[in-house]
Short mmCIF file of C-alpha atoms in Angstrom, two decimals:
data_model
loop_
_atom_site.label_atom_id
_atom_site.label_comp_id
_atom_site.label_asym_id
_atom_site.label_seq_id
_atom_site.Cartn_x
_atom_site.Cartn_y
_atom_site.Cartn_z
CA ILE A 1 -9.04 10.98 0.87
CA LEU A 2 -9.96 7.84 -0.84
CA LYS A 3 -9.14 3.84 1.36
CA ILE A 4 -9.18 1.29 -1.28
CA CYS A 5 -9.35 -2.49 0.33
CA ALA A 6 -10.80 -5.48 -1.52
CA ALA A 7 -11.83 -6.56 1.37
CA GLU A 8 -15.69 -6.63 3.28
CA TRP A 9 -13.95 -3.90 5.92
CA ASP A 10 -16.53 -3.60 8.18
CA ASN A 11 -14.22 -4.98 11.11
CA ALA A 12 -11.21 -2.82 10.49
CA SER A 13 -10.43 -0.95 13.63
CA ARG A 14 -6.73 -0.02 12.19
CA ASP A 15 -8.07 1.18 9.25
CA LYS A 16 -10.63 3.66 11.35
CA ARG A 17 -8.58 4.68 13.41
CA GLU A 18 -5.81 6.06 10.82
CA LEU A 19 -9.27 7.23 9.09
CA SER A 20 -10.06 9.71 12.22
CA VAL A 21 -6.55 10.84 11.74
CA CYS A 22 -8.08 12.63 8.21
CA ARG A 23 -11.23 13.83 8.91
CA GLU A 24 -9.10 15.64 12.61
CA LEU A 25 -7.06 16.78 9.62
CA GLY A 26 -10.83 18.81 7.67
CA GLU A 27 -10.37 16.31 4.94
CA GLN A 28 -12.99 14.10 3.30
CA VAL A 29 -12.70 10.28 3.50
CA ILE A 30 -14.32 7.71 1.45
CA VAL A 31 -13.80 4.27 1.42
CA LEU A 32 -13.83 1.46 -1.63
CA ALA A 33 -14.40 -2.01 -0.84
CA LYS A 34 -15.99 -5.47 -1.37
CA GLY A 35 -19.24 -5.73 -1.31
CA ASN A 36 -21.32 -8.51 -3.52
CA PRO A 37 -21.64 -9.71 -7.07
CA ALA A 38 -23.94 -7.33 -8.31
CA ASP A 39 -22.87 -4.07 -6.29
CA ARG A 40 -21.01 -1.62 -8.41
CA GLY A 41 -20.95 1.17 -6.08
CA ARG A 42 -23.78 0.69 -3.61
CA VAL A 43 -23.15 3.08 -0.16
CA ASP A 44 -23.27 2.15 3.13
CA ASP A 45 -22.30 3.44 6.54
CA VAL A 46 -19.87 1.59 9.30
CA GLU A 47 -19.45 3.58 11.71
CA GLY A 48 -20.73 7.00 10.10
CA PHE A 49 -18.45 6.00 7.75
CA GLU A 50 -18.74 6.12 3.05
CA VAL A 51 -18.12 3.10 2.27
CA ARG A 52 -18.73 2.38 -1.34
CA ARG A 53 -18.93 -1.51 -1.78
CA TYR A 54 -17.74 -2.81 -5.13
CA SER A 55 -17.61 -5.66 -6.72
CA THR A 56 -14.63 -8.21 -6.09
CA ARG A 57 -16.26 -10.86 -8.64
CA PRO A 58 -17.25 -8.76 -12.04
CA LEU A 59 -18.02 -12.08 -13.60
CA GLY A 60 -19.82 -13.50 -11.40
CA ASN A 61 -19.75 -16.21 -9.15
CA GLY A 62 -18.79 -19.42 -12.84
CA CYS A 63 -16.08 -17.49 -13.12
CA PRO A 64 -12.56 -18.60 -11.77
CA ALA A 65 -11.68 -16.26 -8.95
CA VAL A 66 -8.28 -14.95 -9.94
CA VAL A 67 -9.71 -14.15 -13.07
CA ASN A 68 -12.47 -12.64 -11.49
CA ARG A 69 -9.38 -10.35 -9.86
CA VAL A 70 -7.54 -9.32 -12.14
CA LEU A 71 -10.34 -7.67 -14.02
CA SER A 72 -11.03 -6.17 -10.39
CA LEU A 73 -8.41 -4.74 -10.42
CA PHE A 74 -9.59 -1.93 -13.47
CA THR A 75 -13.09 -2.05 -12.31
CA TRP A 76 -11.86 -0.54 -9.53
CA SER A 77 -9.84 1.46 -10.67
CA ALA A 78 -11.85 2.47 -13.51
CA TYR A 79 -14.03 4.03 -10.39
CA ALA A 80 -11.71 5.42 -7.93
CA ARG A 81 -11.21 7.29 -11.77
CA ARG A 82 -13.76 8.89 -12.80
CA VAL A 83 -15.89 9.06 -10.15
CA LEU A 84 -14.18 8.90 -6.79
CA LYS A 85 -11.81 11.26 -7.89
CA PRO A 86 -10.03 11.35 -4.86
CA GLN A 87 -6.54 13.26 -4.21
CA ILE A 88 -5.03 10.98 -2.06
CA ILE A 89 -5.55 6.13 -2.43
CA SER A 90 -4.24 5.40 0.44
CA GLY A 91 -4.03 1.80 -0.36
CA HIS A 92 -4.79 -1.06 2.88
CA ASP A 93 -2.38 -3.45 1.35
CA LEU A 94 -0.41 -4.43 -1.63
CA PHE A 95 -3.29 -4.55 -3.99
CA GLY A 96 -5.31 -2.10 -2.40
CA LEU A 97 -2.22 0.18 -4.02
CA LEU A 98 -2.11 -1.87 -6.98
CA ILE A 99 -5.22 -0.32 -7.97
CA GLY A 100 -5.23 3.43 -6.28
CA TRP A 101 -1.63 3.14 -8.88
CA MET A 102 -3.69 2.14 -11.79
CA SER A 103 -7.02 4.46 -11.09
CA ASN A 104 -4.02 7.24 -11.61
CA VAL A 105 -3.50 6.42 -15.66
CA GLY A 106 -4.50 8.63 -17.88
CA ARG A 107 -5.23 10.86 -14.54
CA ARG A 108 -3.81 14.71 -15.26
CA ASP A 109 -4.96 15.55 -11.63
CA LYS A 110 -3.21 12.26 -10.04
CA ALA A 111 -3.68 12.10 -6.96
CA THR A 112 -1.26 11.27 -4.31
CA LEU A 113 -0.43 7.63 -2.33
CA VAL A 114 0.39 6.63 0.28
CA TYR A 115 1.12 2.81 0.96
CA ASP A 116 -0.56 1.20 4.11
CA SER A 117 0.59 -1.67 4.85
CA HIS A 118 -0.51 -4.06 8.07
CA GLU A 119 1.91 -7.07 7.56
CA PHE A 120 5.29 -7.58 5.86
CA GLU A 121 3.78 -8.14 2.74
CA LEU A 122 7.24 -10.22 1.56
CA GLY A 123 6.29 -12.46 3.97
CA ARG A 124 3.09 -13.11 4.65
CA ASN A 125 2.08 -15.74 2.64
CA LYS A 126 4.95 -18.83 2.95
CA LYS A 127 3.55 -21.47 0.57
CA ARG A 128 4.68 -18.90 -1.93
CA GLY A 129 6.15 -19.80 -4.83
CA LYS A 130 10.04 -18.11 -5.42
CA LEU A 131 8.24 -17.10 -9.06
CA GLN A 132 5.34 -15.31 -7.18
CA ILE A 133 7.83 -13.80 -4.17
CA PHE A 134 9.91 -12.04 -7.25
CA CYS A 135 6.90 -10.56 -8.93
CA VAL A 136 5.41 -9.36 -5.69
CA LYS A 137 9.13 -8.49 -4.62
CA TYR A 138 8.82 -6.17 -7.42
CA LEU A 139 5.79 -5.07 -7.99
CA GLU A 140 5.37 -3.91 -3.89
CA ARG A 141 9.33 -2.34 -4.97
CA PHE A 142 7.81 -0.22 -7.96
CA LEU A 143 4.66 0.22 -6.00
CA ILE A 144 6.35 2.24 -2.69
CA LYS A 145 9.12 4.72 -4.69
CA ARG A 146 5.91 6.45 -6.36
CA CYS A 147 3.98 7.39 -3.29
CA ALA A 148 4.17 10.23 -0.52
CA PHE A 149 5.03 7.45 2.46
CA SER A 150 4.38 3.87 3.36
CA ILE A 151 3.24 2.95 6.19
CA MET A 152 4.24 0.04 9.00
CA VAL A 153 2.72 -1.46 12.11
CA ASN A 154 6.11 -2.47 13.71
CA ASP A 155 10.93 -0.86 13.82
CA SER A 156 11.61 -3.95 12.56
CA ILE A 157 9.14 -4.07 9.10
CA ALA A 158 10.34 -0.93 8.57
CA ASP A 159 14.03 -1.24 8.29
CA GLU A 160 13.16 -5.35 6.64
CA VAL A 161 11.53 -3.51 3.63
CA GLN A 162 14.40 -0.37 3.79
CA ARG A 163 16.42 -2.53 3.39
CA ILE A 164 14.86 -4.71 0.41
CA HIS A 165 14.06 -2.40 -1.27
CA LYS A 166 16.68 0.72 -1.38
CA LEU A 167 14.87 2.98 0.40
CA LYS A 168 16.17 6.51 0.41
CA GLN A 169 13.00 7.36 2.45
CA ARG A 170 12.70 4.86 6.36
CA PRO A 171 8.60 4.20 5.51
CA ILE A 172 7.12 5.58 9.07
CA VAL A 173 6.27 3.56 11.66
CA VAL A 174 2.17 3.12 13.00
CA ARG A 175 1.69 0.98 15.77
CA SER A 176 -2.42 -1.15 16.19
CA THR A 177 -2.27 1.35 19.62
CA PRO A 178 -6.53 0.95 20.26
CA GLU A 179 -7.57 4.49 22.09
CA LYS A 180 -7.07 5.23 26.16
CA TRP A 181 -9.16 2.15 27.23
CA VAL A 182 -10.85 3.65 30.96
CA ILE A 183 -11.15 1.00 33.14
CA GLU A 184 -14.54 0.62 35.27
CA PRO A 185 -13.74 -1.63 37.41
CA SER A 186 -17.67 -2.95 38.39
CA GLU A 187 -18.10 -3.54 34.98
CA VAL A 188 -14.91 -5.83 34.57
CA GLN A 189 -15.77 -7.37 38.01
CA LYS A 190 -19.47 -8.56 36.86
CA VAL A 191 -17.87 -10.05 33.39
CA ARG A 192 -15.36 -10.89 35.80
CA MET A 193 -17.99 -13.97 37.80
CA GLU A 194 -19.79 -14.47 34.31
CA TYR A 195 -16.57 -16.74 33.90
CA THR A 196 -16.17 -18.45 37.35
CA GLU A 197 -19.63 -19.32 37.10
CA VAL A 198 -19.21 -20.87 33.57
CA PHE A 199 -15.93 -23.05 35.40
CA GLY A 200 -17.44 -22.80 38.83
CA ASN A 201 -14.29 -22.28 40.93
CA LYS A 202 -12.09 -19.26 40.45
CA ASN A 203 -8.70 -20.68 39.59
CA PRO A 204 -6.34 -18.36 37.02
CA ILE A 205 -7.82 -17.46 33.92
CA LEU A 206 -5.96 -17.02 30.50
CA MET A 207 -7.61 -16.20 27.93
CA TYR A 208 -7.40 -15.99 23.53
CA HIS A 209 -9.17 -12.94 21.91
CA GLY A 210 -9.27 -12.45 18.20
CA VAL A 211 -9.72 -13.90 15.39
CA VAL A 212 -10.24 -18.07 15.67
CA MET A 213 -8.17 -19.05 12.83
CA ALA A 214 -5.43 -21.72 12.55
CA GLY A 215 -2.12 -20.18 12.90
CA ARG A 216 -3.09 -18.17 15.83
CA GLY A 217 -2.01 -21.16 18.50
CA ILE A 218 -5.47 -21.77 20.80
CA GLU A 219 -4.17 -25.39 19.98
CA ARG A 220 -1.20 -24.03 22.03
CA LEU A 221 -2.95 -22.54 24.59
CA LEU A 222 -5.89 -25.93 24.99
CA GLU A 223 -2.96 -28.23 25.67
CA VAL A 224 -1.40 -25.85 27.94
CA VAL A 225 -4.81 -26.28 30.11
CA ARG A 226 -4.57 -30.11 30.10
CA ALA A 227 -0.93 -29.71 31.79
CA ILE A 228 -1.82 -27.60 33.61
CA PRO A 229 -5.59 -27.87 36.11
CA GLU A 230 -5.25 -25.13 38.24
CA VAL A 231 -6.13 -22.28 35.33
CA ASN A 232 -8.69 -21.93 32.97
CA ALA A 233 -9.24 -20.61 29.58
CA VAL A 234 -11.31 -18.22 27.45
CA VAL A 235 -11.15 -18.16 24.05
CA LEU A 236 -12.81 -14.54 22.27
CA GLY A 237 -13.21 -14.85 19.38
CA ASN A 238 -15.36 -15.90 15.62
CA GLY A 239 -14.69 -18.49 13.67
CA ALA A 240 -15.98 -21.44 10.85
CA GLU A 241 -18.01 -22.93 12.47
CA PRO A 242 -16.24 -27.00 11.25
CA TYR A 243 -12.69 -24.81 12.94
CA LEU A 244 -14.27 -24.56 16.20
CA ASN A 245 -16.05 -28.03 16.63
CA SER A 246 -12.74 -28.57 16.32
CA LEU A 247 -11.39 -27.08 18.76
CA LYS A 248 -13.88 -28.12 20.89
CA LYS A 249 -14.04 -31.76 20.12
CA THR A 250 -10.12 -31.64 20.72
CA ALA A 251 -11.43 -30.00 24.33
CA GLU A 252 -13.27 -33.34 24.69
CA GLU A 253 -10.16 -35.13 24.06
CA TYR A 254 -8.44 -33.97 26.82
CA GLY A 255 -10.49 -33.69 29.60
CA ILE A 256 -10.74 -30.38 29.85
CA THR A 257 -14.18 -29.27 28.77
CA LYS A 258 -15.19 -27.79 31.37
CA ARG A 259 -11.71 -25.68 31.98
CA ILE A 260 -12.64 -23.59 28.26
CA LEU A 261 -15.31 -21.46 27.58
CA PHE A 262 -15.30 -20.57 23.62
CA HIS A 263 -17.20 -16.55 23.86
CA PRO A 264 -18.31 -14.87 21.09
CA ALA A 265 -16.34 -11.98 19.93
CA VAL A 266 -17.96 -9.08 21.53
CA PRO A 267 -18.37 -5.15 19.93
CA ILE A 268 -14.59 -3.02 19.96
CA ARG A 269 -15.76 -0.74 22.61
CA GLU A 270 -16.51 -3.15 25.20
CA LEU A 271 -13.70 -5.57 24.57
CA TRP A 272 -12.13 -4.35 27.71
CA LYS A 273 -14.43 -6.10 30.54
CA TYR A 274 -13.73 -9.55 28.60
CA VAL A 275 -9.82 -9.59 28.06
CA GLY A 276 -9.82 -7.36 31.67
CA ALA A 277 -12.06 -10.57 33.84
CA ALA A 278 -9.14 -12.30 32.61
CA ASP A 279 -5.64 -12.97 34.54
CA ILE A 280 -2.90 -13.48 31.63
CA GLY A 281 -4.02 -12.49 27.96
CA MET A 282 -2.30 -15.31 26.16
CA ILE A 283 -0.48 -14.47 22.26
CA LEU A 284 0.89 -18.07 20.60
CA ALA A 285 0.58 -18.04 17.75
CA PRO A 286 3.74 -19.90 15.94
CA ALA A 287 6.37 -18.01 13.63
CA THR A 288 4.99 -20.40 10.08
CA CYS A 289 6.45 -17.15 7.80
CA MET A 290 8.46 -13.66 8.41
CA ASN A 291 5.48 -11.81 8.94
CA HIS A 292 4.54 -14.12 11.76
CA LEU A 293 7.66 -13.38 13.65
CA TYR A 294 7.74 -9.28 13.40
CA SER A 295 3.85 -9.27 13.86
CA LEU A 296 2.93 -7.08 16.91
CA PRO A 297 -0.58 -7.36 16.74
CA ASN A 298 -3.64 -5.68 18.40
CA LYS A 299 -4.31 -7.81 21.06
CA PHE A 300 -0.97 -7.82 22.08
CA PHE A 301 -2.13 -4.01 22.90
CA GLU A 302 -5.26 -4.49 23.54
CA ASN A 303 -4.21 -6.12 26.55
CA VAL A 304 -2.11 -3.45 27.80
CA GLN A 305 -4.98 -1.77 27.41
CA SER A 306 -6.89 -4.35 29.51
CA GLN A 307 -4.10 -4.13 32.06
CA VAL A 308 -3.94 -7.49 31.39
CA PRO A 309 -0.39 -9.24 31.96
CA VAL A 310 1.02 -11.18 29.08
CA ILE A 311 2.79 -13.98 28.03
CA CYS A 312 3.76 -13.91 24.44
CA PRO A 313 6.78 -14.79 21.99
CA SER A 314 10.30 -13.53 21.87
CA TYR A 315 9.18 -12.38 18.81
CA PRO A 316 12.04 -8.93 17.34
CA ALA A 317 9.08 -6.69 18.14
CA MET A 318 7.23 -7.89 22.01
CA LYS A 319 10.19 -8.41 23.38
CA GLU A 320 11.13 -5.49 22.81
CA ILE A 321 8.38 -3.13 24.43
CA ILE A 322 7.84 -6.30 27.15
CA ASP A 323 10.87 -6.07 28.15
CA GLN A 324 11.22 -1.64 28.10
CA TYR A 325 7.93 -1.63 29.80
CA GLY A 326 7.91 -5.20 31.68
CA PHE A 327 3.69 -6.58 31.73
CA GLY A 328 4.32 -9.78 30.94
CA ILE A 329 7.78 -12.27 29.62
CA THR A 330 8.35 -14.14 26.69
CA CYS A 331 7.86 -18.03 25.96
CA ASP A 332 8.91 -19.82 22.35
CA PRO A 333 5.40 -20.57 21.29
CA LYS A 334 6.63 -23.35 19.87
CA ASP A 335 8.13 -25.67 23.43
CA LEU A 336 4.93 -26.56 25.22
CA THR A 337 8.51 -27.03 28.77
CA ASP A 338 8.54 -23.42 28.02
CA VAL A 339 5.05 -21.92 27.87
CA CYS A 340 3.89 -23.62 31.35
CA SER A 341 6.82 -22.70 32.30
CA CYS A 342 5.88 -19.27 32.06
CA VAL A 343 2.16 -20.03 32.74
CA ARG A 344 2.85 -21.53 36.34
CA LYS A 345 6.04 -18.68 37.01
CA MET A 346 3.25 -15.84 36.75
CA ILE A 347 0.05 -17.66 38.59
CA THR A 348 2.57 -18.97 40.97
CA ASP A 349 5.16 -15.80 42.32
CA LYS A 350 2.72 -13.25 43.10
CA GLU A 351 6.11 -11.07 43.16
CA LEU A 352 6.49 -11.01 39.42
CA TYR A 353 2.23 -10.66 38.74
CA ASP A 354 1.84 -7.62 40.65
CA LEU A 355 5.10 -6.19 38.74
CA CYS A 356 3.80 -7.30 35.61
CA LYS A 357 -0.30 -5.43 36.36
CA ARG A 358 1.33 -2.34 37.76
CA SER A 359 3.52 -2.17 34.57
CA THR A 360 0.82 -1.72 31.99
CA LEU A 361 -1.00 1.45 34.20
CA VAL A 362 2.55 3.02 32.99
CA ALA A 363 2.72 0.34 29.68
CA LYS A 364 -1.24 2.21 28.65
CA GLU A 365 -0.42 5.45 29.19
CA ILE A 366 2.00 5.47 25.96
CA LEU A 367 0.67 3.00 23.87
CA CYS A 368 -1.74 4.30 23.22
CA TRP A 369 -3.58 6.05 19.74
CA GLU A 370 -3.96 8.76 21.12
CA ARG A 371 -0.07 9.60 21.15
CA GLU A 372 0.93 6.78 18.35
CA LYS A 373 -1.42 8.72 16.11
CA ASN A 374 1.01 11.54 15.83
CA VAL A 375 3.85 10.54 13.52
CA LEU A 376 0.63 9.74 10.98
CA LYS A 377 -1.45 13.63 11.95
CA ALA A 378 2.18 14.70 10.53
CA ALA A 379 2.69 12.70 7.82
CA TYR A 380 -0.61 12.95 6.15
CA SER A 381 -0.17 17.38 7.06
CA GLN A 382 2.72 17.63 5.56
CA ILE A 383 1.48 15.66 2.14
CA LEU A 384 -1.29 18.36 2.46
CA GLY A 385 -0.57 20.80 3.18
CA LYS A 386 -0.69 21.72 6.14
#
């Protein structure tokens, strides 16, 4: 089974979980991913996965990016067809799926295609013009109908993709749930003490964790900390230095530097300690495009597994789960007053907070990869004849 991903493929936790299912079925797994300009199949090991690195800039840095990207379609597909010769190809996204389909051209024993869409592709980029949207729509429709099955990250996206493309077969839904995490309270307490030493107080701690970049609602979190003197916040994750510096400058302007901790990313296997040491997980990304409106991010489930109540947008996929399990409350991230009201409610209403905390214990038994993977295993078993 070949996974094609035209990106670094280092922190691809979802892909790694999915490919582990293929291994459980006894299949050999190879990843074709982005490498250095000189790479033409260099073999790399990423957490036990064989990764073949291939250049996305076959003409070098001096050539326009769009020309290199188009040429990569042909160089990558040729490498997959002539060297790797997979039985099944899983496209990490639409670009990866296109490479997989092109690699079947000229093959007698064509690979079975799987579309693993991590995003709502048609709503992913608000900057796309009408012509780009048209091209993406019909390319996705053409390719998805040539796949054995497609994978979406939640029901909202699966329903929308089926409607747009008039699919007879609904995409399967595999949510980005982590494996069930076993929490060691003493380890969580150690990290909590580290936080409180930095802040110099024992006030409630809000947390954003994930990639530190614009459009994730981090600016809104800083505004919340400015508006509510009784809370601290941790921003856990890595980001580009200029953006991180801009956030630190904003914190300084707000006078909240002593109540904001910018903490570098930690290994996924240790994430529960650092997330679990917070009181409330904050998910405040604005719905700047349809993909955000339909989002159901990893961090949503990672908070559950860390036993941390969440405050998140009332977007369809997240709200449905919050309403079902009750481990948090929803807000309008565009409305600072509403977000602050939710935070104050969580930190002052002990009965509500304790209920949300207890609800994470129930939810984490269900919203975990051990259960979620069964859908994926059944789909792969069918095309493998197992």
